[in-house]
């Protein structure tokens, strides 16, 4: 059944809760720079995530762990200057909030003040309760992240699907309820079984946005460079490629090289 779509001039955390209540799915993509963010926002996306995936996509690291708070602020600042409509959520990077709630608050405040971001995202459940609570007391909106949490990759040892066993599935549900009770405005679920993700989405009132979590959640998020086909080595089941920019860009670069070498570029119309 189609649902009447409310027009939002500006997406806020409240907008996302309304969208869930109205049965409207939430669209979310990543961006790390001004140019990409301008295009994504202009297309009508609801949420831009300035993800610590910039560590992989922009800097070429194997994991998300190396990216620093200063680097996240730089990327978020670039994105904020581009957006007019969407909500911008910024990842708190590894080491800036785990085990130290004062450090967590200081990190979140720096992101909000120095980048102009609208909210922060933290990975983890009950073990980071104190950090989430302290950030929320400062009036900073928090998005949670459960399931596969890439900052804990060395703990998991693999990027495989999480919460397939009953014990871990039950903990995930309890953590989701706990994050809602703490005051998180939304939750990302990454790489968990679709039936479990749907169960979580129905168990809580805040929006659940999935990546590799099936269609029963309240919205979807992908890394923009992946869904555009700019990256081609990464091929998880959940990824749908909407373009093959790797091929298109490669052909464009080769065409440019050929035109320069053959003296075809610039021609008479392309010079002063």
PDB file of N, CA and C in Angstrom, residues 13 102 152 156 159 211 214 224 231-232:
ATOM      1  N   UNK A  13      15.776  15.268  13.361  1.00  0.00           N
ATOM      2  CA  UNK A  13      15.610  13.990  14.055  1.00  0.00           C
ATOM      3  C   UNK A  13      14.125  13.689  14.248  1.00  0.00           C
ATOM      4  N   UNK A 102      33.636  11.358  29.588  1.00  0.00           N
ATOM      5  CA  UNK A 102      34.055  12.762  29.454  1.00  0.00           C
ATOM      6  C   UNK A 102      34.710  12.984  28.092  1.00  0.00           C
ATOM      7  N   UNK A 152      34.899  -2.597  15.936  1.00  0.00           N
ATOM      8  CA  UNK A 152      35.245  -3.764  16.765  1.00  0.00           C
ATOM      9  C   UNK A 152      35.702  -4.948  15.923  1.00  0.00           C
ATOM     10  N   UNK A 156      35.699  -9.121  16.664  1.00  0.00           N
ATOM     11  CA  UNK A 156      34.914 -10.109  15.930  1.00  0.00           C
ATOM     12  C   UNK A 156      35.804 -11.018  15.083  1.00  0.00           C
ATOM     13  N   UNK A 159      34.033  -9.856   9.102  1.00  0.00           N
ATOM     14  CA  UNK A 159      32.919  -8.987   8.757  1.00  0.00           C
ATOM     15  C   UNK A 159      31.649  -9.779   8.452  1.00  0.00           C
ATOM     16  N   UNK A 211      21.685  -1.771   6.975  1.00  0.00           N
ATOM     17  CA  UNK A 211      22.651  -2.011   5.902  1.00  0.00           C
ATOM     18  C   UNK A 211      22.972  -3.496   5.969  1.00  0.00           C
ATOM     19  N   UNK A 214      18.040  -6.469   5.566  1.00  0.00           N
ATOM     20  CA  UNK A 214      16.744  -6.783   4.972  1.00  0.00           C
ATOM     21  C   UNK A 214      15.838  -5.587   4.793  1.00  0.00           C
ATOM     22  N   UNK A 224      28.044   5.583  -0.555  1.00  0.00           N
ATOM     23  CA  UNK A 224      27.773   6.147  -1.884  1.00  0.00           C
ATOM     24  C   UNK A 224      28.764   5.647  -2.932  1.00  0.00           C
ATOM     25  N   UNK A 231      33.915   1.950  -6.375  1.00  0.00           N
ATOM     26  CA  UNK A 231      34.704   0.840  -5.852  1.00  0.00           C
ATOM     27  C   UNK A 231      34.180  -0.433  -6.497  1.00  0.00           C
ATOM     28  N   UNK A 232      35.060  -1.360  -6.798  1.00  0.00           N
ATOM     29  CA  UNK A 232      34.602  -2.580  -7.469  1.00  0.00           C
ATOM     30  C   UNK A 232      35.132  -3.856  -6.818  1.00  0.00           C
TER      31      UNK A 232
END
